Amino acid sequence: MPVGTFEAIALHAARVMEGARVELLRGRLGAKAVPYGDRGRVLQWLTRVCVRRRPELWLDTQQGLVIESRREGRARPDGILAPSDAFAGAGTWADPTPVLMVVEVTSYDSDTDHRDRVEKPRAYAETGIPVYLLVDRDSCEIKVHSQPDGVRYEQVRTLPFGKEVILPDPVGITLDTEPLKDWTR
């Protein structure tokens, strides 16, 4: 699907359906659930932790990003960690240059496996986003992807909920993931 067509569809969807979140990954249109309930709670927790430890940053849960190697993709990560004013004046789909980390929290829909575990790590690594944090509520694990090489992330650390997780530079935050146990099925 051409980017212009996608952006027109995304704009229309946002106008007619409150909370509509559509994405364009590898030329394919996709929709994702809004992070309500326990998914939303995970993002609230993560926002508090990040702001407490790095007050100059903000975990944005609304901004869309231009992604992929040719910048033809559009993603709405569940969270984007960047300097607090990074997206001032940006439109719906922002340049990813100031992004330190993107976050996805798995939902319990049929698309999660392929979208969050396969397509998004590849797209975010191609884009050069330094850290991709996947809060995998199915497996009760945190996956920290880092060191993008333009194709994939060279480092992937997987730890169970309850362990301390160090988010590498440029994030430089340590997470106590014990609270995540409360927001799974």
Coordinates of N, CA and C in Angstrom, one line a residue:
M1 N 0.8 -1.2 0.0 CA 0.0 0.0 0.0 C 0.9 1.2 0.0
P2 N 0.6 2.2 -0.9 CA 1.4 3.4 -0.9 C 1.2 4.2 0.5
V3 N 2.3 4.9 0.9 CA 2.2 5.6 2.1 C 1.1 6.7 2.1
G4 N 1.0 7.4 1.0 CA -0.1 8.4 1.0 C -1.5 7.9 1.2
T5 N -1.7 6.7 0.6 CA -3.0 6.1 0.8 C -3.2 5.7 2.2
F6 N -2.2 5.1 2.8 CA -2.3 4.7 4.2 C -2.5 5.9 5.1
E7 N -1.8 7.0 4.9 CA -2.0 8.2 5.8 C -3.4 8.7 5.6
A8 N -4.0 8.7 4.4 CA -5.4 9.1 4.3 C -6.3 8.2 5.1
I9 N -6.1 6.9 5.0 CA -6.9 6.0 5.7 C -6.8 6.2 7.2
A10 N -5.5 6.4 7.7 CA -5.3 6.6 9.1 C -6.0 7.8 9.6
L11 N -5.9 8.9 8.8 CA -6.6 10.2 9.2 C -8.1 10.0 9.3
H12 N -8.6 9.3 8.3 CA -10.1 9.1 8.3 C -10.5 8.2 9.5
A13 N -9.7 7.1 9.8 CA -10.0 6.2 10.9 C -10.0 7.0 12.2
A14 N -9.0 7.9 12.4 CA -8.9 8.6 13.6 C -10.1 9.6 13.8
R15 N -10.6 10.0 12.7 CA -11.8 11.0 12.8 C -13.1 10.2 13.1
V16 N -13.3 9.0 12.6 CA -14.6 8.4 12.8 C -14.6 7.3 13.9
M17 N -13.4 6.9 14.4 CA -13.4 5.9 15.5 C -12.4 6.3 16.6
E18 N -13.0 6.7 17.7 CA -12.2 7.1 18.8 C -11.2 6.0 19.2
G19 N -9.9 6.4 19.3 CA -8.9 5.5 19.7 C -8.4 4.6 18.6
A20 N -8.8 4.8 17.3 CA -8.3 3.9 16.2 C -6.8 4.1 16.1
R21 N -6.1 2.9 16.0 CA -4.6 2.9 15.9 C -4.3 2.0 14.8
V22 N -3.9 2.6 13.6 CA -3.5 1.8 12.5 C -2.1 2.0 12.2
E23 N -1.5 1.0 11.5 CA 0.0 1.1 11.2 C 0.2 0.5 9.8
L24 N 1.3 0.9 9.3 CA 1.8 0.3 8.0 C 3.1 -0.3 8.2
L25 N 3.2 -1.6 8.1 CA 4.4 -2.3 8.3 C 4.7 -3.2 7.1
R26 N 5.8 -3.0 6.4 CA 6.1 -3.8 5.2 C 5.1 -3.7 4.1
G27 N 4.5 -2.5 4.0 CA 3.5 -2.2 3.0 C 2.1 -2.7 3.3
R28 N 1.9 -3.3 4.5 CA 0.6 -3.9 4.9 C -0.1 -3.1 6.0
L29 N -1.3 -2.8 5.8 CA -2.1 -2.1 6.8 C -2.4 -3.0 7.9
G30 N -2.3 -2.5 9.1 CA -2.6 -3.3 10.3 C -3.3 -2.4 11.4
A31 N -4.1 -3.0 12.2 CA -4.7 -2.3 13.3 C -4.2 -2.9 14.6
K32 N -4.2 -2.1 15.7 CA -3.8 -2.6 17.0 C -4.7 -2.1 18.0
A33 N -4.8 -2.9 19.1 CA -5.7 -2.5 20.2 C -5.1 -1.3 21.0
V34 N -6.0 -0.4 21.4 CA -5.5 0.7 22.3 C -5.2 0.0 23.6
P35 N -4.1 0.5 24.3 CA -3.6 -0.1 25.5 C -4.5 0.3 26.7
Y36 N -5.7 -0.3 26.8 CA -6.5 -0.1 28.0 C -6.3 -1.2 29.0
G37 N -6.9 -1.1 30.2 CA -6.8 -2.1 31.2 C -5.4 -2.4 31.6
D38 N -5.1 -3.7 31.7 CA -3.7 -4.1 32.1 C -2.6 -3.6 31.2
R39 N -2.8 -3.6 29.9 CA -1.8 -3.0 29.0 C -1.5 -1.6 29.3
G40 N -2.6 -0.8 29.6 CA -2.4 0.6 29.9 C -1.7 0.7 31.2
R41 N -2.0 -0.1 32.2 CA -1.4 -0.1 33.5 C 0.1 -0.3 33.4
V42 N 0.5 -1.2 32.5 CA 2.0 -1.5 32.3 C 2.6 -0.2 31.8
L43 N 2.0 0.5 30.9 CA 2.6 1.8 30.4 C 2.6 2.9 31.4
Q44 N 1.6 2.9 32.3 CA 1.6 3.9 33.4 C 2.8 3.6 34.3
W45 N 3.0 2.4 34.7 CA 4.1 2.0 35.5 C 5.4 2.4 34.9
L46 N 5.6 2.0 33.6 CA 6.8 2.3 32.9 C 7.1 3.8 32.8
T47 N 6.0 4.6 32.5 CA 6.1 6.0 32.5 C 6.7 6.6 33.8
R48 N 6.1 6.1 34.9 CA 6.5 6.6 36.2 C 8.0 6.3 36.5
V49 N 8.4 5.1 36.2 CA 9.7 4.7 36.4 C 10.7 5.5 35.6
C50 N 10.4 5.7 34.3 CA 11.3 6.4 33.4 C 11.4 7.9 33.8
V51 N 10.3 8.5 34.1 CA 10.3 9.9 34.5 C 11.0 10.1 35.9
R52 N 10.9 9.2 36.8 CA 11.5 9.3 38.1 C 13.0 9.2 37.9
R53 N 13.5 8.3 37.0 CA 14.9 8.1 36.9 C 15.6 9.0 35.9
R54 N 14.8 9.5 34.9 CA 15.3 10.4 33.8 C 14.3 11.5 33.6
P55 N 14.2 12.5 34.4 CA 13.1 13.5 34.3 C 13.1 14.3 33.1
E56 N 14.2 14.3 32.3 CA 14.3 15.0 31.1 C 13.6 14.3 29.9
L57 N 13.2 13.0 30.2 CA 12.6 12.2 29.2 C 11.1 12.1 29.4
W58 N 10.4 11.6 28.4 CA 9.0 11.3 28.5 C 8.7 10.1 27.7
L59 N 7.7 9.2 28.2 CA 7.3 8.0 27.5 C 6.0 8.4 26.8
D60 N 6.1 8.8 25.6 CA 4.9 9.2 24.8 C 4.1 8.0 24.3
T61 N 2.8 8.0 24.6 CA 2.0 6.9 24.2 C 1.0 7.2 23.1
Q62 N 1.2 8.4 22.4 CA 0.3 8.8 21.3 C 1.0 8.9 20.0
Q63 N 2.2 9.3 20.0 CA 2.9 9.7 18.8 C 3.1 8.5 17.8
G64 N 3.0 8.8 16.5 CA 3.3 7.8 15.5 C 4.7 8.1 15.0
L65 N 5.3 7.1 14.4 CA 6.7 7.3 13.9 C 6.8 6.8 12.4
V66 N 7.7 7.5 11.7 CA 8.1 7.0 10.4 C 9.2 6.0 10.6
I67 N 9.0 4.8 10.0 CA 9.9 3.7 10.3 C 10.4 3.0 9.0
E68 N 11.2 2.0 9.2 CA 11.8 1.1 8.2 C 12.9 1.7 7.4
S69 N 13.6 0.9 6.7 CA 14.9 1.4 6.0 C 14.6 2.5 5.0
R70 N 13.5 2.4 4.2 CA 13.2 3.4 3.2 C 12.2 4.4 3.8
R71 N 11.9 4.3 5.1 CA 11.0 5.3 5.8 C 9.6 5.2 5.2
E72 N 9.2 4.0 4.7 CA 7.8 3.9 4.1 C 6.9 3.3 5.1
G73 N 7.3 2.9 6.3 CA 6.4 2.4 7.3 C 5.9 3.4 8.2
R74 N 4.9 3.1 8.9 CA 4.3 4.0 9.9 C 3.9 3.1 11.1
A75 N 4.4 3.5 12.3 CA 4.1 2.6 13.5 C 3.6 3.5 14.6
R76 N 2.7 2.9 15.4 CA 2.3 3.6 16.7 C 2.7 2.7 17.8
P77 N 3.9 2.9 18.3 CA 4.4 2.1 19.4 C 3.5 2.3 20.6
D78 N 3.4 1.4 21.5 CA 2.7 1.6 22.8 C 3.4 2.7 23.6
G79 N 4.7 2.8 23.5 CA 5.4 3.9 24.1 C 6.7 4.3 23.4
I80 N 7.0 5.5 23.4 CA 8.2 6.0 22.8 C 9.0 6.9 23.8
L81 N 10.2 6.4 24.2 CA 11.0 7.2 25.2 C 11.9 8.1 24.4
A82 N 11.7 9.4 24.7 CA 12.5 10.5 24.0 C 12.6 11.7 24.9
P83 N 13.5 12.6 24.6 CA 13.4 13.9 25.3 C 12.0 14.5 25.3
S84 N 11.7 15.1 26.4 CA 10.3 15.5 26.6 C 9.7 16.5 25.6
D85 N 10.6 17.2 24.9 CA 10.1 18.1 23.9 C 10.4 17.6 22.5
A86 N 10.8 16.4 22.3 CA 11.2 15.8 21.0 C 10.2 15.9 19.9
F87 N 8.9 15.9 20.2 CA 7.9 15.8 19.2 C 7.1 17.1 19.1
A88 N 7.6 18.2 19.8 CA 6.9 19.5 19.7 C 6.8 19.9 18.3
G89 N 5.6 20.2 17.8 CA 5.5 20.7 16.4 C 5.4 19.6 15.4
A90 N 5.6 18.3 15.8 CA 5.6 17.2 14.9 C 4.2 16.9 14.5
G91 N 4.0 16.3 13.4 CA 2.7 15.9 12.9 C 2.3 14.5 13.5
T92 N 1.4 13.9 12.8 CA 1.0 12.6 13.2 C 2.1 11.5 13.1
W93 N 3.0 11.6 12.1 CA 4.0 10.7 11.9 C 5.4 11.4 12.0
A94 N 6.1 11.2 13.2 CA 7.3 12.0 13.4 C 8.6 11.3 13.0
D95 N 9.6 12.1 12.8 CA 10.9 11.5 12.5 C 11.4 10.8 13.8
P96 N 12.0 9.6 13.6 CA 12.4 8.8 14.8 C 13.8 9.2 15.3
T97 N 14.4 10.1 14.8 CA 15.8 10.5 15.2 C 16.0 10.7 16.7
P98 N 15.1 11.4 17.4 CA 15.3 11.6 18.9 C 14.9 10.4 19.7
V99 N 14.4 9.4 19.2 CA 13.9 8.3 20.0 C 15.0 7.4 20.6
L100 N 14.9 7.2 21.9 CA 15.9 6.4 22.6 C 15.4 4.9 22.7
M101 N 14.1 4.8 22.8 CA 13.5 3.4 23.0 C 12.1 3.4 22.6
V102 N 11.7 2.3 22.0 CA 10.2 2.1 21.7 C 9.8 0.9 22.6
V103 N 8.5 0.9 23.0 CA 8.0 -0.1 23.8 C 6.7 -0.7 23.2
E104 N 6.6 -2.0 23.2 CA 5.4 -2.7 22.9 C 5.0 -3.6 24.0
V105 N 3.7 -3.6 24.3 CA 3.2 -4.5 25.4 C 2.2 -5.4 24.7
T106 N 2.5 -6.7 24.7 CA 1.6 -7.6 24.0 C 0.2 -7.6 24.4
S107 N -0.7 -7.7 23.4 CA -2.1 -7.8 23.7 C -2.4 -9.3 23.5
Y108 N -3.7 -9.6 23.7 CA -4.0 -11.0 23.5 C -4.8 -11.2 22.2
D109 N -4.4 -10.5 21.2 CA -5.0 -10.7 19.9 C -4.2 -11.6 19.0
S110 N -4.8 -12.0 17.9 CA -4.1 -13.0 17.0 C -2.9 -12.5 16.2
D111 N -2.8 -11.2 16.1 CA -1.7 -10.6 15.4 C -0.5 -10.3 16.2
T112 N -0.6 -10.4 17.5 CA 0.6 -10.1 18.4 C 1.8 -10.8 18.1
D113 N 1.8 -12.1 17.9 CA 3.0 -12.9 17.7 C 3.8 -12.4 16.5
H114 N 3.2 -12.3 15.4 CA 3.9 -11.8 14.2 C 4.3 -10.3 14.3
R115 N 3.4 -9.5 14.7 CA 3.6 -8.1 14.7 C 4.6 -7.7 15.7
D116 N 4.5 -8.0 17.0 CA 5.4 -7.5 18.0 C 6.7 -8.3 18.2
R117 N 6.7 -9.6 17.8 CA 7.8 -10.4 17.9 C 8.7 -10.6 16.7
V118 N 8.1 -10.3 15.5 CA 8.8 -10.5 14.2 C 9.0 -9.1 13.5
E119 N 7.8 -8.6 13.1 CA 7.8 -7.4 12.2 C 8.4 -6.2 12.9
K120 N 8.0 -5.9 14.1 CA 8.4 -4.6 14.7 C 9.9 -4.6 15.1
P121 N 10.4 -5.7 15.7 CA 11.9 -5.7 15.9 C 12.7 -5.4 14.7
R122 N 12.3 -6.0 13.6 CA 13.0 -5.8 12.3 C 12.8 -4.3 11.9
A123 N 11.6 -3.8 11.9 CA 11.4 -2.4 11.4 C 12.1 -1.4 12.3
Y124 N 12.0 -1.6 13.6 CA 12.7 -0.7 14.5 C 14.2 -0.7 14.4
A125 N 14.8 -1.9 14.2 CA 16.2 -2.0 14.0 C 16.6 -1.4 12.6
E126 N 15.8 -1.6 11.6 CA 16.1 -0.9 10.3 C 16.1 0.6 10.5
T127 N 15.2 1.1 11.3 CA 15.1 2.5 11.5 C 16.2 3.1 12.4
G128 N 16.9 2.2 13.1 CA 18.1 2.7 13.9 C 17.7 3.1 15.3
I129 N 16.5 2.7 15.8 CA 16.1 3.0 17.2 C 16.9 2.2 18.1
P130 N 17.6 2.8 19.1 CA 18.6 2.1 19.9 C 18.1 1.0 20.7
V131 N 16.9 1.1 21.3 CA 16.4 0.0 22.2 C 14.9 -0.2 21.9
Y132 N 14.6 -1.5 21.8 CA 13.2 -1.9 21.6 C 12.9 -2.8 22.8
L133 N 11.9 -2.4 23.6 CA 11.5 -3.1 24.8 C 10.2 -3.8 24.6
L134 N 10.2 -5.1 24.7 CA 8.9 -5.9 24.5 C 8.5 -6.4 25.8
V135 N 7.4 -6.0 26.3 CA 6.8 -6.5 27.6 C 5.9 -7.6 27.1
D136 N 6.3 -8.9 27.2 CA 5.6 -10.0 26.6 C 4.7 -10.6 27.7
R137 N 3.5 -10.3 27.7 CA 2.6 -10.8 28.8 C 2.1 -12.2 28.6
D138 N 2.4 -12.8 27.4 CA 2.1 -14.2 27.1 C 3.1 -15.1 27.8
S139 N 4.4 -14.7 27.6 CA 5.4 -15.6 28.2 C 5.9 -15.1 29.6
C140 N 5.3 -13.9 30.0 CA 5.7 -13.3 31.3 C 7.2 -13.0 31.3
E141 N 7.7 -12.4 30.2 CA 9.1 -12.0 30.0 C 9.2 -10.6 29.4
I142 N 10.4 -10.1 29.7 CA 10.8 -8.8 29.2 C 11.9 -9.2 28.1
K143 N 11.8 -8.6 26.9 CA 12.8 -8.7 25.9 C 13.4 -7.4 25.6
V144 N 14.7 -7.2 25.8 CA 15.4 -6.0 25.5 C 16.2 -6.2 24.3
H145 N 15.8 -5.5 23.2 CA 16.6 -5.6 22.0 C 17.4 -4.3 21.9
S146 N 18.7 -4.5 21.6 CA 19.6 -3.3 21.5 C 20.7 -3.6 20.4
Q147 N 21.5 -2.6 20.1 CA 22.5 -2.6 19.1 C 22.0 -2.9 17.7
P148 N 21.1 -2.0 17.2 CA 20.6 -2.2 15.8 C 21.7 -2.1 14.8
D149 N 21.7 -2.9 13.8 CA 22.8 -2.9 12.8 C 22.2 -2.5 11.4
G150 N 20.9 -2.0 11.4 CA 20.3 -1.6 10.2 C 19.5 -2.7 9.6
V151 N 19.6 -3.9 10.1 CA 18.8 -5.0 9.7 C 18.1 -5.7 10.8
R152 N 18.8 -5.9 11.9 CA 18.3 -6.5 13.1 C 18.9 -6.0 14.3
Y153 N 18.4 -6.4 15.5 CA 19.1 -6.0 16.7 C 20.1 -7.1 17.0
E154 N 21.4 -6.7 17.3 CA 22.4 -7.7 17.5 C 22.3 -8.3 18.9
Q155 N 21.8 -7.6 19.9 CA 21.6 -8.1 21.2 C 20.1 -8.2 21.6
V156 N 19.8 -9.4 22.1 CA 18.4 -9.5 22.6 C 18.6 -10.3 24.0
R157 N 18.2 -9.6 25.1 CA 18.2 -10.2 26.4 C 16.7 -10.5 26.8
T158 N 16.5 -11.7 27.3 CA 15.2 -12.1 27.7 C 15.3 -12.5 29.2
L159 N 14.4 -11.8 30.0 CA 14.4 -12.1 31.4 C 12.9 -12.3 31.9
P160 N 12.7 -13.2 32.8 CA 11.3 -13.4 33.3 C 10.9 -12.2 34.2
F161 N 9.6 -11.9 34.2 CA 9.0 -10.9 35.1 C 9.5 -11.2 36.5
G162 N 9.8 -10.2 37.3 CA 10.3 -10.3 38.6 C 11.8 -10.1 38.7
K163 N 12.5 -10.2 37.6 CA 14.0 -9.9 37.6 C 14.2 -8.4 37.4
E164 N 15.4 -8.0 37.7 CA 15.9 -6.7 37.5 C 16.4 -6.6 36.0
V165 N 15.9 -5.6 35.3 CA 16.3 -5.5 33.9 C 17.0 -4.1 33.7
I166 N 18.2 -4.2 33.1 CA 19.0 -3.0 32.8 C 18.7 -2.7 31.3
L167 N 18.2 -1.5 31.1 CA 18.0 -0.9 29.8 C 19.3 -0.3 29.4
P168 N 19.9 -0.7 28.3 CA 21.3 -0.2 28.0 C 21.2 1.2 27.5
D169 N 22.4 1.8 27.4 CA 22.5 3.2 26.9 C 22.0 3.2 25.4
P170 N 21.3 4.3 25.1 CA 21.3 5.6 25.7 C 20.2 5.7 26.7
V171 N 19.4 4.6 27.1 CA 18.4 4.7 28.0 C 18.9 4.8 29.4
G172 N 19.7 3.8 29.8 CA 20.4 3.8 31.1 C 19.5 3.8 32.3
I173 N 18.4 3.0 32.3 CA 17.5 2.8 33.4 C 17.4 1.4 33.8
T174 N 17.3 1.1 35.1 CA 17.2 -0.3 35.6 C 15.7 -0.4 36.0
L175 N 15.1 -1.5 35.6 CA 13.7 -1.8 36.0 C 13.6 -2.9 36.9
D176 N 12.8 -2.8 38.0 CA 12.4 -3.9 38.8 C 11.1 -4.4 38.3
T177 N 11.1 -5.5 37.6 CA 9.9 -5.9 36.9 C 8.9 -6.7 37.7
E178 N 9.1 -6.8 39.0 CA 8.1 -7.5 39.8 C 6.6 -7.1 39.6
P179 N 6.3 -5.8 39.5 CA 4.9 -5.4 39.3 C 4.3 -5.9 38.1
L180 N 5.1 -6.3 37.1 CA 4.5 -6.8 35.8 C 3.7 -8.1 36.0
K181 N 4.0 -8.8 37.1 CA 3.3 -10.1 37.3 C 1.8 -9.8 37.6
D182 N 1.5 -8.6 38.0 CA 0.1 -8.3 38.3 C -0.8 -8.0 37.1
W183 N -0.1 -7.8 36.0 CA -0.9 -7.4 34.8 C -0.8 -8.4 33.6
T184 N -0.9 -9.7 34.0 CA -1.0 -10.8 33.0 C -2.2 -11.6 33.3
R185 N -2.5 -12.5 32.4 CA -3.6 -13.4 32.7 C -3.2 -14.5 33.5

